[in-house]
GROMACS .gro file of C-alpha atoms in nm:
model
   83
    1UNK     CA    1  -4.128   6.384  -3.459
    2UNK     CA    2  -4.192   6.706  -3.266
    3UNK     CA    3  -4.525   6.797  -3.114
    4UNK     CA    4  -4.684   7.096  -2.949
    5UNK     CA    5  -4.864   7.137  -2.620
    6UNK     CA    6  -5.115   7.422  -2.645
    7UNK     CA    7  -5.242   7.545  -2.307
    8UNK     CA    8  -5.547   7.769  -2.313
    9UNK     CA    9  -5.864   7.869  -2.132
   10UNK     CA   10  -6.197   7.857  -2.311
   11UNK     CA   11  -6.288   8.185  -2.141
   12UNK     CA   12  -5.973   8.362  -2.267
   13UNK     CA   13  -6.029   8.598  -2.564
   14UNK     CA   14  -5.657   8.590  -2.650
   15UNK     CA   15  -5.669   8.211  -2.668
   16UNK     CA   16  -5.961   8.232  -2.910
   17UNK     CA   17  -5.762   8.472  -3.131
   18UNK     CA   18  -5.447   8.257  -3.116
   19UNK     CA   19  -5.607   7.916  -3.177
   20UNK     CA   20  -5.641   7.959  -3.557
   21UNK     CA   21  -5.265   8.024  -3.575
   22UNK     CA   22  -5.185   7.702  -3.389
   23UNK     CA   23  -5.433   7.512  -3.607
   24UNK     CA   24  -5.261   7.653  -3.918
   25UNK     CA   25  -4.917   7.547  -3.789
   26UNK     CA   26  -5.058   7.201  -3.716
   27UNK     CA   27  -5.203   7.162  -4.065
   28UNK     CA   28  -4.924   7.330  -4.261
   29UNK     CA   29  -4.625   7.167  -4.092
   30UNK     CA   30  -4.777   6.842  -3.967
   31UNK     CA   31  -4.720   6.900  -3.598
   32UNK     CA   32  -4.921   6.695  -3.353
   33UNK     CA   33  -5.094   6.939  -3.119
   34UNK     CA   34  -5.216   6.840  -2.776
   35UNK     CA   35  -5.462   7.108  -2.666
   36UNK     CA   36  -5.495   7.136  -2.287
   37UNK     CA   37  -5.782   7.332  -2.137
   38UNK     CA   38  -5.703   7.508  -1.813
   39UNK     CA   39  -6.066   7.589  -1.731
   40UNK     CA   40  -6.252   7.294  -1.882
   41UNK     CA   41  -6.366   7.504  -2.179
   42UNK     CA   42  -6.293   7.449  -2.544
   43UNK     CA   43  -6.222   7.642  -2.862
   44UNK     CA   44  -6.383   7.603  -3.206
   45UNK     CA   45  -6.051   7.477  -3.344
   46UNK     CA   46  -6.009   7.233  -3.055
   47UNK     CA   47  -6.356   7.118  -2.945
   48UNK     CA   48  -6.230   6.816  -2.748
   49UNK     CA   49  -5.922   6.926  -2.554
   50UNK     CA   50  -5.758   6.738  -2.273
   51UNK     CA   51  -5.831   6.871  -1.928
   52UNK     CA   52  -5.534   6.994  -1.732
   53UNK     CA   53  -5.437   6.714  -1.496
   54UNK     CA   54  -5.114   6.865  -1.370
   55UNK     CA   55  -4.940   6.935  -1.701
   56UNK     CA   56  -4.965   7.314  -1.650
   57UNK     CA   57  -4.789   7.287  -1.316
   58UNK     CA   58  -4.518   7.060  -1.460
   59UNK     CA   59  -4.462   7.302  -1.748
   60UNK     CA   60  -4.479   7.608  -1.516
   61UNK     CA   61  -4.762   7.766  -1.714
   62UNK     CA   62  -4.855   8.097  -1.554
   63UNK     CA   63  -4.990   8.282  -1.860
   64UNK     CA   64  -5.197   8.165  -2.151
   65UNK     CA   65  -5.217   8.091  -2.429
   66UNK     CA   66  -4.893   7.900  -2.392
   67UNK     CA   67  -4.719   7.676  -2.642
   68UNK     CA   68  -4.439   7.427  -2.583
   69UNK     CA   69  -4.241   7.233  -2.842
   70UNK     CA   70  -4.192   6.873  -2.730
   71UNK     CA   71  -3.928   6.632  -2.856
   72UNK     CA   72  -4.040   6.291  -2.726
   73UNK     CA   73  -3.727   6.115  -2.854
   74UNK     CA   74  -3.491   6.335  -2.657
   75UNK     CA   75  -3.746   6.407  -2.382
   76UNK     CA   76  -3.699   6.781  -2.427
   77UNK     CA   77  -3.959   7.050  -2.370
   78UNK     CA   78  -3.895   7.392  -2.515
   79UNK     CA   79  -4.116   7.694  -2.434
   80UNK     CA   80  -4.227   7.874  -2.749
   81UNK     CA   81  -4.470   8.145  -2.643
   82UNK     CA   82  -4.669   8.274  -2.344
   83UNK     CA   83  -4.959   8.517  -2.325
   0.00000   0.00000   0.00000
């Protein structure tokens, strides 16, 4: 029942390198991933991301790529990785 928020910028080379890893986690372990673009760009693995509409501020994202584990049942958000 857990999901992942994946914050990235389409212009970020580190995000491009990290995206295949998140895609693999998604496919291997069945996580739902919500990709959120901070600059309106996309990635080959996530061609139709959500645009940041305040989520980055709520999650205190200051570096990217950033991944958060979300437990919707318990309403918990756990930071996993930054930068």
